[in-house]
């Protein structure tokens, strides 16, 4: 058999499908997951698979790439952990098992060309450029970094309860040379923030309900449970953010929170709150936005 990238890809896809692997940590299917691992093993840039499909591989290249594919099957570790990298748009972040793999829909909003108007309107007293930003449950620090890149004049506080997660975030902040503008803080949501107030609060908190936690595929159980589980209905963290958020927002400030598939449960719990649901790649209903004045 001629050893090419194409034949290696076919091997990976077949073995991944036979193995019943679960995806969702940067890719959504066996083809994309295998391609990511192969390109990395061969030292090729992301997104350049098609240009190299018929490239012949020597024995060492074949062995190294196949070993990585086999490790994905054997360990059920997501590719992001095997490669110590995750991507949000064009931005790469270091990750390992101390943090969940970044996949927030809020990243899409921060990267959108119309992102400023999603968060702030010119008709309001507040400008389109926030001066102070808080990222709750920062994990790897990715959203804090994207916010700092989006608004170069802003200072960002990135908060997490996990010391391990903050160590990963520290590495990513250093990689992006943002240590002067992104401050990492250990805090259980707002508990260590005193009376600090922000123009913008973003959060991708834990939101997996108890029944779903028990049914998670093995790949998702490789992630820290602390970063996933949020009580019986998945809203324990969202409730605390809604209850405490108002005192940490400046007048006209905006709260943006991701809640997964919990929209119906949230709206039932807060029937009088005018949640806005910006559209993301999966549709509307995964991220809500509220102004300070709209918070309960």
Coordinates of C-alpha atoms in Angstrom, one line a residue:
X1 CA 0.0 0.0 0.0
X2 CA 1.2 3.5 -0.9
X3 CA 1.6 5.5 2.2
X4 CA -0.1 8.9 1.7
X5 CA -1.9 11.5 3.8
X6 CA -5.1 10.3 2.0
X7 CA -4.7 6.7 3.1
X8 CA -3.8 7.7 6.6
X9 CA -6.9 9.9 6.8
X10 CA -9.0 7.0 5.6
X11 CA -7.5 4.8 8.3
X12 CA -8.2 7.4 11.0
X13 CA -11.8 8.0 10.0
X14 CA -12.6 4.3 9.8
X15 CA -11.0 3.5 13.2
X16 CA -12.6 6.5 14.9
X17 CA -16.1 5.5 13.6
X18 CA -15.5 1.9 14.5
X19 CA -14.4 2.9 18.0
X20 CA -17.5 5.0 18.6
X21 CA -15.5 8.1 19.6
X22 CA -17.3 11.2 20.8
X23 CA -16.4 14.6 19.4
X24 CA -17.2 18.2 20.4
X25 CA -13.8 19.5 21.6
X26 CA -12.9 21.5 18.6
X27 CA -14.3 19.2 15.9
X28 CA -17.7 17.6 15.4
X29 CA -16.9 14.5 13.4
X30 CA -14.3 11.8 12.7
X31 CA -13.0 13.3 9.5
X32 CA -12.1 16.7 11.1
X33 CA -10.6 15.1 14.2
X34 CA -8.4 12.8 12.2
X35 CA -7.3 15.6 9.9
X36 CA -6.3 17.8 12.9
X37 CA -4.2 15.0 14.4
X38 CA -2.5 14.1 11.1
X39 CA -1.7 17.7 10.2
X40 CA -0.2 18.2 13.6
X41 CA 1.9 15.0 13.5
X42 CA 3.3 15.9 10.1
X43 CA 4.0 19.5 11.1
X44 CA 1.6 21.0 8.6
X45 CA -0.5 24.1 9.1
X46 CA -4.2 23.8 10.2
X47 CA -6.6 23.9 7.3
X48 CA -4.1 22.7 4.6
X49 CA -5.2 19.1 4.4
X50 CA -6.6 19.1 0.8
X51 CA -3.3 20.4 -0.6
X52 CA -1.4 17.5 0.9
X53 CA -3.8 14.5 0.5
X54 CA -1.6 12.8 -2.1
X55 CA 1.6 13.6 -0.4
X56 CA 3.7 10.4 0.1
X57 CA 4.9 9.7 3.6
X58 CA 8.0 7.9 4.7
X59 CA 7.9 5.2 7.3
X60 CA 8.7 7.6 10.2
X61 CA 6.0 10.0 9.3
X62 CA 3.4 7.3 8.9
X63 CA 4.3 5.7 12.2
X64 CA 4.2 9.0 14.1
X65 CA 0.8 10.1 12.7
X66 CA -0.7 6.6 13.1
X67 CA 0.5 6.4 16.7
X68 CA -1.3 9.7 17.4
X69 CA -4.5 8.4 15.8
X70 CA -4.3 5.1 17.8
X71 CA -3.7 7.0 21.0
X72 CA -6.9 9.0 20.5
X73 CA -8.8 5.7 20.2
X74 CA -7.0 4.0 23.1
X75 CA -7.2 6.8 25.7
X76 CA -10.4 8.5 24.5
X77 CA -8.6 11.8 25.3
X78 CA -9.9 14.6 23.0
X79 CA -7.4 15.7 20.4
X80 CA -7.1 19.1 22.1
X81 CA -5.5 17.4 25.1
X82 CA -3.3 15.1 23.0
X83 CA -1.9 18.2 21.2
X84 CA -2.1 20.7 24.0
X85 CA -3.9 23.2 21.8
X86 CA -7.4 24.5 21.1
X87 CA -8.5 27.0 18.5
X88 CA -11.1 29.8 18.7
X89 CA -11.2 31.3 15.2
X90 CA -7.6 32.0 14.3
X91 CA -6.4 32.1 17.9
X92 CA -4.5 29.2 19.4
X93 CA -4.6 28.4 23.2
X94 CA -2.6 26.0 25.3
X95 CA -4.9 23.5 27.1
X96 CA -4.5 20.3 29.2
X97 CA -6.7 18.4 31.6
X98 CA -6.7 21.1 34.2
X99 CA -9.2 23.1 32.1
X100 CA -12.2 22.3 29.8
X101 CA -11.4 22.6 26.1
X102 CA -12.5 26.0 24.9
X103 CA -15.6 25.9 22.7
X104 CA -17.7 28.9 23.9
X105 CA -20.3 30.6 21.7
X106 CA -19.3 33.8 23.4
X107 CA -16.0 33.6 21.4
X108 CA -18.0 33.9 18.2
X109 CA -19.6 37.1 19.5
X110 CA -16.3 38.5 20.5
X111 CA -14.8 37.7 17.1
X112 CA -17.8 38.9 15.1
X113 CA -17.3 42.0 12.9
X114 CA -20.4 43.5 14.5
X115 CA -19.4 42.5 18.0
X116 CA -19.2 46.0 19.4
X117 CA -22.8 46.7 18.6
X118 CA -23.9 43.4 20.1
X119 CA -22.6 44.6 23.5
X120 CA -23.2 48.3 23.4
X121 CA -25.5 50.7 21.4
X122 CA -24.5 54.2 20.4
X123 CA -27.9 55.4 21.7
X124 CA -26.7 54.6 25.2
X125 CA -24.6 56.8 27.4
X126 CA -21.9 54.1 27.3
X127 CA -19.5 54.1 24.4
X128 CA -18.8 51.1 22.1
X129 CA -15.5 50.5 23.8
X130 CA -15.6 49.1 27.4
X131 CA -12.9 50.2 29.8
X132 CA -13.3 47.4 32.3
X133 CA -14.2 43.8 31.6
X134 CA -14.8 40.7 33.8
X135 CA -14.5 37.1 32.6
X136 CA -16.1 34.8 35.2
X137 CA -15.1 31.2 35.1
X138 CA -12.2 32.0 32.8
X139 CA -10.7 28.5 32.6
X140 CA -7.9 28.7 30.1
X141 CA -8.3 32.4 29.9
X142 CA -9.4 32.3 26.2
X143 CA -12.4 34.6 26.5
X144 CA -10.5 37.2 28.6
X145 CA -7.8 37.2 26.0
X146 CA -10.2 37.6 23.1
X147 CA -11.9 40.5 24.9
X148 CA -8.5 42.1 25.5
X149 CA -7.7 41.7 21.9
X150 CA -11.1 43.1 20.8
X151 CA -10.8 46.2 23.0
X152 CA -7.2 47.2 23.3
X153 CA -7.9 50.0 25.8
X154 CA -9.7 47.8 28.3
X155 CA -8.5 46.2 31.4
X156 CA -9.7 42.6 32.0
X157 CA -10.2 40.7 35.2
X158 CA -10.2 36.9 34.6
X159 CA -11.6 34.9 37.5
X160 CA -11.8 31.2 38.3
X161 CA -12.2 29.1 41.4
X162 CA -9.6 26.5 40.2
X163 CA -6.0 27.3 40.9
X164 CA -5.1 24.7 38.3
X165 CA -7.1 26.5 35.7
X166 CA -5.5 29.8 36.6
X167 CA -2.1 28.3 36.0
X168 CA -3.1 27.4 32.4
X169 CA -4.7 30.8 31.9
X170 CA -1.4 32.4 33.1
X171 CA 0.5 30.6 30.4
X172 CA -2.0 31.8 27.7
X173 CA -1.9 35.4 28.9
X174 CA 1.9 35.3 28.8
X175 CA 1.8 33.8 25.3
X176 CA -0.3 36.7 24.1
X177 CA 1.8 39.2 26.0
X178 CA -1.2 40.6 27.8
X179 CA 0.0 40.4 31.4
X180 CA -0.3 44.2 31.7
X181 CA -4.0 44.2 30.9
X182 CA -5.4 40.8 31.9
X183 CA -5.4 40.2 35.7
X184 CA -6.0 36.7 36.9
X185 CA -7.9 36.3 40.2
X186 CA -8.9 33.3 42.2
X187 CA -12.6 33.7 43.2
X188 CA -15.8 31.8 43.5
X189 CA -17.7 33.9 41.0
X190 CA -17.9 37.4 42.5
X191 CA -16.9 36.5 46.0
X192 CA -13.3 37.9 46.0
X193 CA -14.1 41.0 43.9
X194 CA -15.3 43.3 46.6
X195 CA -17.1 46.3 45.1
X196 CA -15.4 46.2 41.7
X197 CA -17.7 47.2 38.9
X198 CA -17.3 46.5 35.1
X199 CA -18.6 47.8 31.8
X200 CA -18.9 44.2 30.5
X201 CA -19.2 40.9 32.3
X202 CA -18.9 37.7 30.2
X203 CA -19.1 34.2 31.5
X204 CA -19.2 30.7 30.2
X205 CA -19.9 29.0 33.6
X206 CA -20.6 25.4 34.3
X207 CA -24.1 24.6 33.1
X208 CA -24.5 20.8 32.7
X209 CA -27.4 19.3 34.7
X210 CA -27.0 16.3 37.0
X211 CA -28.7 13.8 34.7
X212 CA -26.5 14.9 31.8
X213 CA -23.3 14.7 33.9
X214 CA -24.1 11.0 34.6
X215 CA -24.5 10.3 30.8
X216 CA -21.4 12.2 29.5
X217 CA -19.3 10.3 26.9
X218 CA -15.9 9.3 28.1
X219 CA -14.2 12.2 26.3
X220 CA -16.1 14.7 28.3
X221 CA -15.4 12.9 31.5
X222 CA -11.7 13.7 30.9
X223 CA -12.5 17.4 31.6
X224 CA -12.7 18.8 35.1
X225 CA -16.2 18.1 36.6
X226 CA -15.9 21.4 38.5
X227 CA -16.0 23.2 35.2
X228 CA -19.1 21.4 33.9
X229 CA -21.6 20.5 36.6
X230 CA -24.1 23.0 37.8
X231 CA -26.6 21.3 40.0
X232 CA -29.8 19.4 39.3
X233 CA -31.1 21.6 36.5
X234 CA -27.8 23.1 35.3
X235 CA -28.6 26.6 36.5
X236 CA -26.9 26.9 39.9
X237 CA -24.2 29.1 38.5
X238 CA -26.5 31.2 36.3
X239 CA -28.7 31.9 39.3
X240 CA -25.8 33.2 41.3
X241 CA -24.6 35.4 38.4
X242 CA -28.1 36.9 37.9
X243 CA -28.5 37.5 41.6
X244 CA -25.1 39.1 42.2
X245 CA -24.3 40.6 38.8
X246 CA -26.1 43.9 39.2
X247 CA -23.8 45.2 41.9
X248 CA -20.8 44.5 39.8
X249 CA -21.9 46.3 36.6
X250 CA -21.6 49.9 35.8
X251 CA -24.7 51.8 34.7
X252 CA -25.5 50.8 31.2
X253 CA -23.1 47.8 31.5
X254 CA -23.8 44.4 29.9
X255 CA -23.9 40.9 31.2
X256 CA -23.3 38.0 28.7
X257 CA -23.7 34.4 29.9
X258 CA -23.6 31.1 28.1
X259 CA -26.1 28.4 29.3
X260 CA -26.1 25.6 26.8
X261 CA -29.4 24.0 26.3
X262 CA -31.0 25.5 29.4
X263 CA -33.0 28.4 27.8
X264 CA -36.5 27.0 28.6
X265 CA -35.5 26.3 32.2
X266 CA -34.0 29.7 32.7
X267 CA -36.9 31.6 31.2
X268 CA -39.3 29.6 33.3
X269 CA -37.3 30.4 36.4
X270 CA -37.2 34.2 35.5
X271 CA -40.4 34.9 33.6
X272 CA -40.2 38.7 34.0
X273 CA -36.6 39.1 32.8
X274 CA -36.2 40.4 29.2
X275 CA -33.4 38.0 28.1
X276 CA -31.9 38.7 24.7
X277 CA -30.5 35.7 22.7
X278 CA -28.0 36.7 20.1
X279 CA -27.6 34.3 17.2
X280 CA -24.5 32.0 17.2
X281 CA -23.5 29.2 14.9
X282 CA -25.9 26.8 16.7
X283 CA -28.8 29.2 16.5
X284 CA -30.3 31.5 19.1
X285 CA -30.9 30.4 22.7
X286 CA -27.4 29.4 23.9
X287 CA -26.1 32.8 25.2
X288 CA -28.2 35.5 26.9
X289 CA -27.5 39.2 27.2
X290 CA -28.9 41.7 29.8
X291 CA -28.2 45.3 30.6
X292 CA -27.6 46.1 34.3
X293 CA -31.0 47.8 34.5
X294 CA -32.7 44.6 33.3
X295 CA -31.2 42.3 35.9
X296 CA -33.6 41.0 38.5

